[in-house]
Amino acid sequence: MAKAPVLIIHGGAGSRKLRGESLMHFQQSLLAIVEKVYPRLRSGASAVEAVTLAAACLEDDPLYNAGRGSKIQSDGKIRMSAALMDGSRRRFAGCVNVEGLRNPIRLARALLNKRDRVLSGPGAKRFAQDLGLTFRSPFTAERRREFLEQRPGKTGTIGALALDRQGHLAAATSTGGRGQEFPFRVSDSATVAGCFANKNCAVSATGVGEEIVESAAAATICAWVEAGIGLNESVERLLSGARRRKAQFGLIALNERGEYTAATTTKNILWAAAGPHGIVCLRE
Ligand code: GLY
C-alpha cells in the first residue's frame, strides 16, 4: 500500500534566537520550498528526487549558507560540499570543496549511481563540467560584508529528508562551510555524520562540523533507529551527549513511519515540514 509521503527541510541551526522580521524571512522561504516540492512527492516522485530538488531550492536562495550565499573561506574563495543518501539502497554520494557550481547537490545526485561516489576539489569540478552541470558565482554582497567584517552571519547549512509513497527514505545536506576556515577544511556535510539514511531513518545535521563528526551524529541515530530504538529517544540520546560536551549542532530526523523531529543543542534550528497533517514550520 502507498505510504503518505513526508518532507522535512532545514535552513541551519544558530546560536541566536530569530524573532520578528528576520524569522519571517526564513519561514516564508522554507514554506515556499516545502509547498513547491511536497506536491511532487505526493504525485509519486522518489525520496531521492524530492530531497535533491528541495536542497537545490535551498542552495539557490542566498539566505542560506549553501550554493548561492555560501560562506567564504580564509583565502577569499568559496568551496562548497554536499551529500545525498538513498536509504533504500544504502547508497551515499557527495562532493567536497567544489568551486563555482550552482547546485553541489546535483553533483552528488549524479554521483549516486557511479562507482566513485565522493569527489573533491578540482576532480569534483571536472566531473561536474563533463556532465554539463550549471556553474554560477556563489558570492553575495552580504557574505562579502560578513567576510570583511569577520562576522559569522546568521545562516547555516541546509538539509532535506523525504519519505516517498514507496516507503523509501532519503537525506540531503549541503553547505558553504564554517566561514573564515583554513582553505580546503572538510566539513561534516559530505560525511555520514552530517547526512545519512537507511531503510528506517534519515538524518541531516547542521552546526559545527567538527562536533557533528565527533558525535558521528546522523549515522549513529539511523543505526539506533534501525536497531529498534524510537526516533525521539535516539535523537535525544545523541543530543544529550552532545550537550554534555557543549557541542553546537542541530539536526532533522525522519523515520519510515513518517514521524519526524527537529532538535538542536543551539538556540534554534530553522525547519519546515509537510505530510498528511499539512504544512508546518518553526514558530517563535
Ligand atoms: N556543518 C557545516 C560545517 O561546519 O562546515
PDB file of C-alpha atoms and ligand atoms in Angstrom:
ATOM      1  CA  MET A   1       0.000   0.000   0.000  1.00  0.00           C
ATOM      2  CA  ALA A   2       1.263   3.505  -0.854  1.00  0.00           C
ATOM      3  CA  LYS A   3       2.520   5.452   2.158  1.00  0.00           C
ATOM      4  CA  ALA A   4       1.605   9.053   2.987  1.00  0.00           C
ATOM      5  CA  PRO A   5       4.754  10.961   1.935  1.00  0.00           C
ATOM      6  CA  VAL A   6       6.584  13.321   4.285  1.00  0.00           C
ATOM      7  CA  LEU A   7       9.125  16.077   3.574  1.00  0.00           C
ATOM      8  CA  ILE A   8      11.152  17.990   6.158  1.00  0.00           C
ATOM      9  CA  ILE A   9      13.798  20.618   5.388  1.00  0.00           C
ATOM     10  CA  HIS A  10      16.153  22.765   7.463  1.00  0.00           C
ATOM     11  CA  GLY A  11      17.990  26.036   6.909  1.00  0.00           C
ATOM     12  CA  GLY A  12      20.623  25.734   9.619  1.00  0.00           C
ATOM     13  CA  ALA A  13      20.963  25.942  13.389  1.00  0.00           C
ATOM     14  CA  GLY A  14      22.042  29.123  15.153  1.00  0.00           C
ATOM     15  CA  SER A  15      23.237  30.462  18.449  1.00  0.00           C
ATOM     16  CA  ARG A  16      20.820  33.425  18.349  1.00  0.00           C
ATOM     17  CA  LYS A  17      17.030  33.207  18.651  1.00  0.00           C
ATOM     18  CA  LEU A  18      15.496  34.659  15.496  1.00  0.00           C
ATOM     19  CA  ARG A  19      12.422  36.828  16.009  1.00  0.00           C
ATOM     20  CA  GLY A  20      10.088  39.108  14.087  1.00  0.00           C
ATOM     21  CA  GLU A  21      11.049  40.053  10.565  1.00  0.00           C
ATOM     22  CA  SER A  22      14.249  38.017  10.336  1.00  0.00           C
ATOM     23  CA  LEU A  23      12.418  34.854  11.436  1.00  0.00           C
ATOM     24  CA  MET A  24       9.603  35.671   8.998  1.00  0.00           C
ATOM     25  CA  HIS A  25      12.001  35.792   6.021  1.00  0.00           C
ATOM     26  CA  PHE A  26      13.200  32.280   6.808  1.00  0.00           C
ATOM     27  CA  GLN A  27       9.684  30.982   7.464  1.00  0.00           C
ATOM     28  CA  GLN A  28       8.469  32.343   4.109  1.00  0.00           C
ATOM     29  CA  SER A  29      11.415  30.858   2.250  1.00  0.00           C
ATOM     30  CA  LEU A  30      11.188  27.430   3.929  1.00  0.00           C
ATOM     31  CA  LEU A  31       7.397  27.218   3.464  1.00  0.00           C
ATOM     32  CA  ALA A  32       7.640  28.202  -0.226  1.00  0.00           C
ATOM     33  CA  ILE A  33      10.167  25.405  -0.825  1.00  0.00           C
ATOM     34  CA  VAL A  34       8.064  22.803   1.001  1.00  0.00           C
ATOM     35  CA  GLU A  35       4.980  23.963  -0.950  1.00  0.00           C
ATOM     36  CA  LYS A  36       6.895  23.552  -4.212  1.00  0.00           C
ATOM     37  CA  VAL A  37       8.427  20.137  -3.513  1.00  0.00           C
ATOM     38  CA  TYR A  38       5.779  18.312  -1.483  1.00  0.00           C
ATOM     39  CA  PRO A  39       3.193  18.047  -4.326  1.00  0.00           C
ATOM     40  CA  ARG A  40       5.851  16.245  -6.427  1.00  0.00           C
ATOM     41  CA  LEU A  41       6.355  13.727  -3.651  1.00  0.00           C
ATOM     42  CA  ARG A  42       2.579  13.256  -3.404  1.00  0.00           C
ATOM     43  CA  SER A  43       2.415  12.680  -7.179  1.00  0.00           C
ATOM     44  CA  GLY A  44       4.945   9.865  -6.940  1.00  0.00           C
ATOM     45  CA  ALA A  45       8.425  11.446  -7.077  1.00  0.00           C
ATOM     46  CA  SER A  46      11.030   9.351  -5.271  1.00  0.00           C
ATOM     47  CA  ALA A  47      12.513  10.426  -1.946  1.00  0.00           C
ATOM     48  CA  VAL A  48      15.885  10.885  -3.717  1.00  0.00           C
ATOM     49  CA  GLU A  49      14.354  13.231  -6.313  1.00  0.00           C
ATOM     50  CA  ALA A  50      12.429  15.170  -3.647  1.00  0.00           C
ATOM     51  CA  VAL A  51      15.443  15.826  -1.393  1.00  0.00           C
ATOM     52  CA  THR A  52      17.579  16.753  -4.423  1.00  0.00           C
ATOM     53  CA  LEU A  53      15.019  19.330  -5.561  1.00  0.00           C
ATOM     54  CA  ALA A  54      14.435  20.691  -2.037  1.00  0.00           C
ATOM     55  CA  ALA A  55      18.188  21.033  -1.404  1.00  0.00           C
ATOM     56  CA  ALA A  56      18.698  22.702  -4.825  1.00  0.00           C
ATOM     57  CA  CYS A  57      15.957  25.260  -3.977  1.00  0.00           C
ATOM     58  CA  LEU A  58      17.661  25.971  -0.629  1.00  0.00           C
ATOM     59  CA  GLU A  59      21.039  26.283  -2.416  1.00  0.00           C
ATOM     60  CA  ASP A  60      19.503  28.794  -4.866  1.00  0.00           C
ATOM     61  CA  ASP A  61      18.205  31.020  -2.046  1.00  0.00           C
ATOM     62  CA  PRO A  62      21.008  33.393  -0.906  1.00  0.00           C
ATOM     63  CA  LEU A  63      19.533  33.434   2.609  1.00  0.00           C
ATOM     64  CA  TYR A  64      21.322  30.164   3.376  1.00  0.00           C
ATOM     65  CA  ASN A  65      24.935  29.089   3.695  1.00  0.00           C
ATOM     66  CA  ALA A  66      24.878  26.662   0.757  1.00  0.00           C
ATOM     67  CA  GLY A  67      25.114  27.156  -3.010  1.00  0.00           C
ATOM     68  CA  ARG A  68      24.475  30.867  -3.680  1.00  0.00           C
ATOM     69  CA  GLY A  69      25.115  32.609  -0.355  1.00  0.00           C
ATOM     70  CA  SER A  70      27.809  30.198   0.815  1.00  0.00           C
ATOM     71  CA  LYS A  71      30.306  31.494   3.358  1.00  0.00           C
ATOM     72  CA  ILE A  72      33.852  32.428   2.313  1.00  0.00           C
ATOM     73  CA  GLN A  73      36.993  30.543   3.371  1.00  0.00           C
ATOM     74  CA  SER A  74      40.019  32.423   4.801  1.00  0.00           C
ATOM     75  CA  ASP A  75      41.728  32.744   1.382  1.00  0.00           C
ATOM     76  CA  GLY A  76      38.676  34.575  -0.060  1.00  0.00           C
ATOM     77  CA  LYS A  77      37.344  31.569  -2.009  1.00  0.00           C
ATOM     78  CA  ILE A  78      34.037  29.750  -1.638  1.00  0.00           C
ATOM     79  CA  ARG A  79      34.255  25.958  -1.586  1.00  0.00           C
ATOM     80  CA  MET A  80      31.033  24.000  -1.168  1.00  0.00           C
ATOM     81  CA  SER A  81      30.232  20.478  -0.041  1.00  0.00           C
ATOM     82  CA  ALA A  82      27.064  18.385  -0.400  1.00  0.00           C
ATOM     83  CA  ALA A  83      25.864  14.814   0.089  1.00  0.00           C
ATOM     84  CA  LEU A  84      22.900  12.660  -0.756  1.00  0.00           C
ATOM     85  CA  MET A  85      21.968   9.266   0.664  1.00  0.00           C
ATOM     86  CA  ASP A  86      19.368   6.857  -0.695  1.00  0.00           C
ATOM     87  CA  GLY A  87      18.228   4.894   2.366  1.00  0.00           C
ATOM     88  CA  SER A  88      16.508   2.094   0.437  1.00  0.00           C
ATOM     89  CA  ARG A  89      19.713   1.223  -1.456  1.00  0.00           C
ATOM     90  CA  ARG A  90      22.043   2.392   1.339  1.00  0.00           C
ATOM     91  CA  ARG A  91      23.983   4.458  -1.165  1.00  0.00           C
ATOM     92  CA  PHE A  92      25.896   7.616  -0.302  1.00  0.00           C
ATOM     93  CA  ALA A  93      27.372  10.167  -2.710  1.00  0.00           C
ATOM     94  CA  GLY A  94      28.892  13.585  -2.233  1.00  0.00           C
ATOM     95  CA  CYS A  95      31.269  16.331  -3.240  1.00  0.00           C
ATOM     96  CA  VAL A  96      33.760  18.185  -1.054  1.00  0.00           C
ATOM     97  CA  ASN A  97      35.188  21.693  -1.534  1.00  0.00           C
ATOM     98  CA  VAL A  98      33.869  22.227  -5.061  1.00  0.00           C
ATOM     99  CA  GLU A  99      34.076  25.748  -6.529  1.00  0.00           C
ATOM    100  CA  GLY A 100      31.651  27.719  -8.688  1.00  0.00           C
ATOM    101  CA  LEU A 101      28.953  25.086  -9.095  1.00  0.00           C
ATOM    102  CA  ARG A 102      25.361  26.353  -8.909  1.00  0.00           C
ATOM    103  CA  ASN A 103      23.978  23.249  -7.178  1.00  0.00           C
ATOM    104  CA  PRO A 104      26.515  20.955  -5.450  1.00  0.00           C
ATOM    105  CA  ILE A 105      23.590  18.676  -4.520  1.00  0.00           C
ATOM    106  CA  ARG A 106      23.011  17.942  -8.241  1.00  0.00           C
ATOM    107  CA  LEU A 107      26.608  16.759  -8.482  1.00  0.00           C
ATOM    108  CA  ALA A 108      26.009  14.446  -5.501  1.00  0.00           C
ATOM    109  CA  ARG A 109      22.847  13.171  -7.263  1.00  0.00           C
ATOM    110  CA  ALA A 110      24.829  12.447 -10.440  1.00  0.00           C
ATOM    111  CA  LEU A 111      27.451  10.542  -8.431  1.00  0.00           C
ATOM    112  CA  LEU A 112      24.877   8.337  -6.675  1.00  0.00           C
ATOM    113  CA  ASN A 113      24.947   5.717  -9.449  1.00  0.00           C
ATOM    114  CA  LYS A 114      28.700   5.821 -10.062  1.00  0.00           C
ATOM    115  CA  ARG A 115      31.462   3.611  -8.739  1.00  0.00           C
ATOM    116  CA  ASP A 116      33.431   6.580  -7.364  1.00  0.00           C
ATOM    117  CA  ARG A 117      30.775   8.353  -5.308  1.00  0.00           C
ATOM    118  CA  VAL A 118      32.591  11.059  -3.329  1.00  0.00           C
ATOM    119  CA  LEU A 119      34.773  13.528  -5.262  1.00  0.00           C
ATOM    120  CA  SER A 120      36.677  16.557  -4.025  1.00  0.00           C
ATOM    121  CA  GLY A 121      38.099  19.870  -5.262  1.00  0.00           C
ATOM    122  CA  PRO A 122      39.251  20.043  -8.892  1.00  0.00           C
ATOM    123  CA  GLY A 123      38.184  16.411  -9.542  1.00  0.00           C
ATOM    124  CA  ALA A 124      34.626  17.199  -8.458  1.00  0.00           C
ATOM    125  CA  LYS A 125      34.656  20.340 -10.615  1.00  0.00           C
ATOM    126  CA  ARG A 126      35.900  18.470 -13.670  1.00  0.00           C
ATOM    127  CA  PHE A 127      33.259  15.764 -13.254  1.00  0.00           C
ATOM    128  CA  ALA A 128      30.528  18.450 -12.981  1.00  0.00           C
ATOM    129  CA  GLN A 129      31.863  20.226 -16.090  1.00  0.00           C
ATOM    130  CA  ASP A 130      31.875  16.953 -18.065  1.00  0.00           C
ATOM    131  CA  LEU A 131      28.244  16.390 -17.030  1.00  0.00           C
ATOM    132  CA  GLY A 132      27.288  19.885 -18.205  1.00  0.00           C
ATOM    133  CA  LEU A 133      26.057  20.999 -14.770  1.00  0.00           C
ATOM    134  CA  THR A 134      25.467  24.747 -14.364  1.00  0.00           C
ATOM    135  CA  PHE A 135      28.233  26.943 -12.929  1.00  0.00           C
ATOM    136  CA  ARG A 136      27.482  30.308 -11.285  1.00  0.00           C
ATOM    137  CA  SER A 137      29.251  32.556  -8.795  1.00  0.00           C
ATOM    138  CA  PRO A 138      28.030  31.760  -5.262  1.00  0.00           C
ATOM    139  CA  PHE A 139      29.285  35.124  -3.889  1.00  0.00           C
ATOM    140  CA  THR A 140      26.721  37.590  -2.493  1.00  0.00           C
ATOM    141  CA  ALA A 141      27.226  41.132  -1.165  1.00  0.00           C
ATOM    142  CA  GLU A 142      26.063  40.020   2.299  1.00  0.00           C
ATOM    143  CA  ARG A 143      28.646  37.208   2.535  1.00  0.00           C
ATOM    144  CA  ARG A 144      31.420  39.552   1.314  1.00  0.00           C
ATOM    145  CA  ARG A 145      30.440  42.027   4.058  1.00  0.00           C
ATOM    146  CA  GLU A 146      30.436  39.282   6.724  1.00  0.00           C
ATOM    147  CA  PHE A 147      33.827  38.093   5.463  1.00  0.00           C
ATOM    148  CA  LEU A 148      35.416  41.576   5.514  1.00  0.00           C
ATOM    149  CA  GLU A 149      33.933  42.388   8.945  1.00  0.00           C
ATOM    150  CA  GLN A 150      34.833  38.874  10.183  1.00  0.00           C
ATOM    151  CA  ARG A 151      31.214  38.306  11.270  1.00  0.00           C
ATOM    152  CA  PRO A 152      29.884  34.740  11.416  1.00  0.00           C
ATOM    153  CA  GLY A 153      26.476  35.603   9.850  1.00  0.00           C
ATOM    154  CA  LYS A 154      23.085  34.232  10.815  1.00  0.00           C
ATOM    155  CA  THR A 155      22.686  31.332   8.472  1.00  0.00           C
ATOM    156  CA  GLY A 156      23.759  27.726   8.330  1.00  0.00           C
ATOM    157  CA  THR A 157      23.975  24.564   6.332  1.00  0.00           C
ATOM    158  CA  ILE A 158      20.806  23.292   4.649  1.00  0.00           C
ATOM    159  CA  GLY A 159      19.239  19.845   4.502  1.00  0.00           C
ATOM    160  CA  ALA A 160      16.190  17.860   3.370  1.00  0.00           C
ATOM    161  CA  LEU A 161      14.673  14.466   4.239  1.00  0.00           C
ATOM    162  CA  ALA A 162      11.845  12.652   2.480  1.00  0.00           C
ATOM    163  CA  LEU A 163       9.698   9.541   2.818  1.00  0.00           C
ATOM    164  CA  ASP A 164       8.109   8.665  -0.530  1.00  0.00           C
ATOM    165  CA  ARG A 165       4.954   6.723  -1.432  1.00  0.00           C
ATOM    166  CA  GLN A 166       7.002   3.511  -1.706  1.00  0.00           C
ATOM    167  CA  GLY A 167       8.163   3.987   1.882  1.00  0.00           C
ATOM    168  CA  HIS A 168      11.742   4.830   0.820  1.00  0.00           C
ATOM    169  CA  LEU A 169      13.776   7.397   2.754  1.00  0.00           C
ATOM    170  CA  ALA A 170      16.474   9.790   1.517  1.00  0.00           C
ATOM    171  CA  ALA A 171      18.634  12.540   3.039  1.00  0.00           C
ATOM    172  CA  ALA A 172      20.461  15.537   1.542  1.00  0.00           C
ATOM    173  CA  THR A 173      22.832  18.075   3.162  1.00  0.00           C
ATOM    174  CA  SER A 174      24.684  20.997   1.571  1.00  0.00           C
ATOM    175  CA  THR A 175      26.985  23.692   2.976  1.00  0.00           C
ATOM    176  CA  GLY A 176      29.396  26.513   2.282  1.00  0.00           C
ATOM    177  CA  GLY A 177      31.277  25.517   5.437  1.00  0.00           C
ATOM    178  CA  ARG A 178      32.001  27.493   8.603  1.00  0.00           C
ATOM    179  CA  GLY A 179      33.291  30.705   7.010  1.00  0.00           C
ATOM    180  CA  GLN A 180      36.861  32.061   7.508  1.00  0.00           C
ATOM    181  CA  GLU A 181      38.131  28.477   7.815  1.00  0.00           C
ATOM    182  CA  PHE A 182      41.554  27.273   6.686  1.00  0.00           C
ATOM    183  CA  PRO A 183      41.322  26.683   2.907  1.00  0.00           C
ATOM    184  CA  PHE A 184      40.043  23.220   1.974  1.00  0.00           C
ATOM    185  CA  ARG A 185      38.804  22.404   5.509  1.00  0.00           C
ATOM    186  CA  VAL A 186      36.437  19.423   5.196  1.00  0.00           C
ATOM    187  CA  SER A 187      33.049  19.893   6.889  1.00  0.00           C
ATOM    188  CA  ASP A 188      30.698  17.200   8.186  1.00  0.00           C
ATOM    189  CA  SER A 189      28.130  17.731   5.434  1.00  0.00           C
ATOM    190  CA  ALA A 190      29.543  15.282   2.897  1.00  0.00           C
ATOM    191  CA  THR A 191      30.270  12.661   5.561  1.00  0.00           C
ATOM    192  CA  VAL A 192      27.955  10.100   7.176  1.00  0.00           C
ATOM    193  CA  ALA A 193      27.942  12.270  10.318  1.00  0.00           C
ATOM    194  CA  GLY A 194      26.164  15.097   8.504  1.00  0.00           C
ATOM    195  CA  CYS A 195      23.982  13.097   6.119  1.00  0.00           C
ATOM    196  CA  PHE A 196      22.760   9.507   6.451  1.00  0.00           C
ATOM    197  CA  ALA A 197      19.749   7.332   5.607  1.00  0.00           C
ATOM    198  CA  ASN A 198      18.861   3.652   5.811  1.00  0.00           C
ATOM    199  CA  LYS A 199      15.546   1.787   5.417  1.00  0.00           C
ATOM    200  CA  ASN A 200      14.302   3.033   8.801  1.00  0.00           C
ATOM    201  CA  CYS A 201      15.609   6.558   9.282  1.00  0.00           C
ATOM    202  CA  ALA A 202      17.100   9.625   7.564  1.00  0.00           C
ATOM    203  CA  VAL A 203      19.048  12.456   9.239  1.00  0.00           C
ATOM    204  CA  SER A 204      20.602  15.755   8.107  1.00  0.00           C
ATOM    205  CA  ALA A 205      22.767  17.749  10.530  1.00  0.00           C
ATOM    206  CA  THR A 206      23.823  21.384  10.769  1.00  0.00           C
ATOM    207  CA  GLY A 207      26.182  23.270  13.071  1.00  0.00           C
ATOM    208  CA  VAL A 208      29.855  22.962  13.944  1.00  0.00           C
ATOM    209  CA  GLY A 209      31.149  20.330  11.550  1.00  0.00           C
ATOM    210  CA  GLU A 210      33.960  19.030  13.745  1.00  0.00           C
ATOM    211  CA  GLU A 211      31.497  18.427  16.610  1.00  0.00           C
ATOM    212  CA  ILE A 212      28.969  16.716  14.323  1.00  0.00           C
ATOM    213  CA  VAL A 213      31.753  14.380  13.141  1.00  0.00           C
ATOM    214  CA  GLU A 214      32.915  13.708  16.729  1.00  0.00           C
ATOM    215  CA  SER A 215      29.312  12.696  17.591  1.00  0.00           C
ATOM    216  CA  ALA A 216      29.009  10.605  14.373  1.00  0.00           C
ATOM    217  CA  ALA A 217      25.559  12.201  14.529  1.00  0.00           C
ATOM    218  CA  ALA A 218      23.464  11.162  11.514  1.00  0.00           C
ATOM    219  CA  ALA A 219      24.816   7.615  11.125  1.00  0.00           C
ATOM    220  CA  THR A 220      24.510   6.894  14.860  1.00  0.00           C
ATOM    221  CA  ILE A 221      20.866   7.990  15.066  1.00  0.00           C
ATOM    222  CA  CYS A 222      19.994   5.939  11.961  1.00  0.00           C
ATOM    223  CA  ALA A 223      21.765   2.869  13.406  1.00  0.00           C
ATOM    224  CA  TRP A 224      19.885   3.202  16.712  1.00  0.00           C
ATOM    225  CA  VAL A 225      16.515   3.529  14.925  1.00  0.00           C
ATOM    226  CA  GLU A 226      17.408   0.520  12.726  1.00  0.00           C
ATOM    227  CA  ALA A 227      18.126  -1.434  15.936  1.00  0.00           C
ATOM    228  CA  GLY A 228      14.590  -0.666  17.208  1.00  0.00           C
ATOM    229  CA  ILE A 229      15.120   2.411  19.400  1.00  0.00           C
ATOM    230  CA  GLY A 230      12.439   5.104  18.904  1.00  0.00           C
ATOM    231  CA  LEU A 231      13.200   8.155  16.774  1.00  0.00           C
ATOM    232  CA  ASN A 232      12.774  10.749  19.539  1.00  0.00           C
ATOM    233  CA  GLU A 233      14.700   8.650  22.043  1.00  0.00           C
ATOM    234  CA  SER A 234      17.578   8.197  19.565  1.00  0.00           C
ATOM    235  CA  VAL A 235      17.737  11.919  18.804  1.00  0.00           C
ATOM    236  CA  GLU A 236      17.535  12.908  22.472  1.00  0.00           C
ATOM    237  CA  ARG A 237      20.194  10.358  23.474  1.00  0.00           C
ATOM    238  CA  LEU A 238      22.598  11.704  20.858  1.00  0.00           C
ATOM    239  CA  LEU A 239      21.919  15.365  21.606  1.00  0.00           C
ATOM    240  CA  SER A 240      22.150  14.958  25.387  1.00  0.00           C
ATOM    241  CA  GLY A 241      25.660  13.525  24.936  1.00  0.00           C
ATOM    242  CA  ALA A 242      26.444  16.440  22.621  1.00  0.00           C
ATOM    243  CA  ARG A 243      25.107  18.951  25.184  1.00  0.00           C
ATOM    244  CA  ARG A 244      27.325  17.444  27.891  1.00  0.00           C
ATOM    245  CA  ARG A 245      30.306  18.016  25.598  1.00  0.00           C
ATOM    246  CA  LYS A 246      28.986  21.549  24.841  1.00  0.00           C
ATOM    247  CA  ALA A 247      28.810  20.666  21.145  1.00  0.00           C
ATOM    248  CA  GLN A 248      26.909  23.132  18.985  1.00  0.00           C
ATOM    249  CA  PHE A 249      24.728  21.477  16.349  1.00  0.00           C
ATOM    250  CA  GLY A 250      21.221  20.513  15.391  1.00  0.00           C
ATOM    251  CA  LEU A 251      19.522  18.066  13.079  1.00  0.00           C
ATOM    252  CA  ILE A 252      16.318  16.898  11.474  1.00  0.00           C
ATOM    253  CA  ALA A 253      15.320  13.205  11.543  1.00  0.00           C
ATOM    254  CA  LEU A 254      12.541  11.215   9.855  1.00  0.00           C
ATOM    255  CA  ASN A 255      11.585   7.549  10.200  1.00  0.00           C
ATOM    256  CA  GLU A 256       9.852   5.068   7.904  1.00  0.00           C
ATOM    257  CA  ARG A 257       6.550   5.625   9.755  1.00  0.00           C
ATOM    258  CA  GLY A 258       6.581   9.294   8.786  1.00  0.00           C
ATOM    259  CA  GLU A 259       7.419  10.532  12.295  1.00  0.00           C
ATOM    260  CA  TYR A 260       9.905  13.396  12.307  1.00  0.00           C
ATOM    261  CA  THR A 261      11.670  15.806  14.622  1.00  0.00           C
ATOM    262  CA  ALA A 262      13.903  18.905  14.502  1.00  0.00           C
ATOM    263  CA  ALA A 263      16.178  19.307  17.526  1.00  0.00           C
ATOM    264  CA  THR A 264      19.298  21.237  18.444  1.00  0.00           C
ATOM    265  CA  THR A 265      21.804  21.979  21.194  1.00  0.00           C
ATOM    266  CA  THR A 266      21.844  25.611  19.953  1.00  0.00           C
ATOM    267  CA  LYS A 267      19.178  28.305  20.403  1.00  0.00           C
ATOM    268  CA  ASN A 268      17.223  27.361  17.280  1.00  0.00           C
ATOM    269  CA  ILE A 269      17.012  25.266  14.149  1.00  0.00           C
ATOM    270  CA  LEU A 270      15.120  26.615  11.149  1.00  0.00           C
ATOM    271  CA  TRP A 271      12.807  23.963   9.685  1.00  0.00           C
ATOM    272  CA  ALA A 272       9.563  23.326   7.837  1.00  0.00           C
ATOM    273  CA  ALA A 273       7.715  20.092   7.033  1.00  0.00           C
ATOM    274  CA  ALA A 274       4.817  18.733   5.018  1.00  0.00           C
ATOM    275  CA  GLY A 275       2.924  15.489   5.463  1.00  0.00           C
ATOM    276  CA  PRO A 276      -0.568  14.079   5.859  1.00  0.00           C
ATOM    277  CA  HIS A 277      -1.094  16.530   8.747  1.00  0.00           C
ATOM    278  CA  GLY A 278      -0.485  19.567   6.456  1.00  0.00           C
ATOM    279  CA  ILE A 279       2.387  22.056   6.360  1.00  0.00           C
ATOM    280  CA  VAL A 280       4.134  23.334   9.500  1.00  0.00           C
ATOM    281  CA  CYS A 281       7.248  25.313  10.342  1.00  0.00           C
ATOM    282  CA  LEU A 282       9.299  26.668  13.218  1.00  0.00           C
ATOM    283  CA  ARG A 283       7.463  29.302  15.265  1.00  0.00           C
ATOM    284  CA  GLU A 284       8.906  31.880  17.654  1.00  0.00           C
TER     285      GLU A 284
HETATM  286  N1  GLY B   1      28.130  21.975   9.277  1.00  0.00           N
HETATM  287  C1  GLY B   1      28.853  22.738   8.378  1.00  0.00           C
HETATM  288  C2  GLY B   1      30.248  22.996   8.748  1.00  0.00           C
HETATM  289  O1  GLY B   1      30.658  23.017   9.889  1.00  0.00           O
HETATM  290  O2  GLY B   1      31.008  23.231   7.889  1.00  0.00           O
END
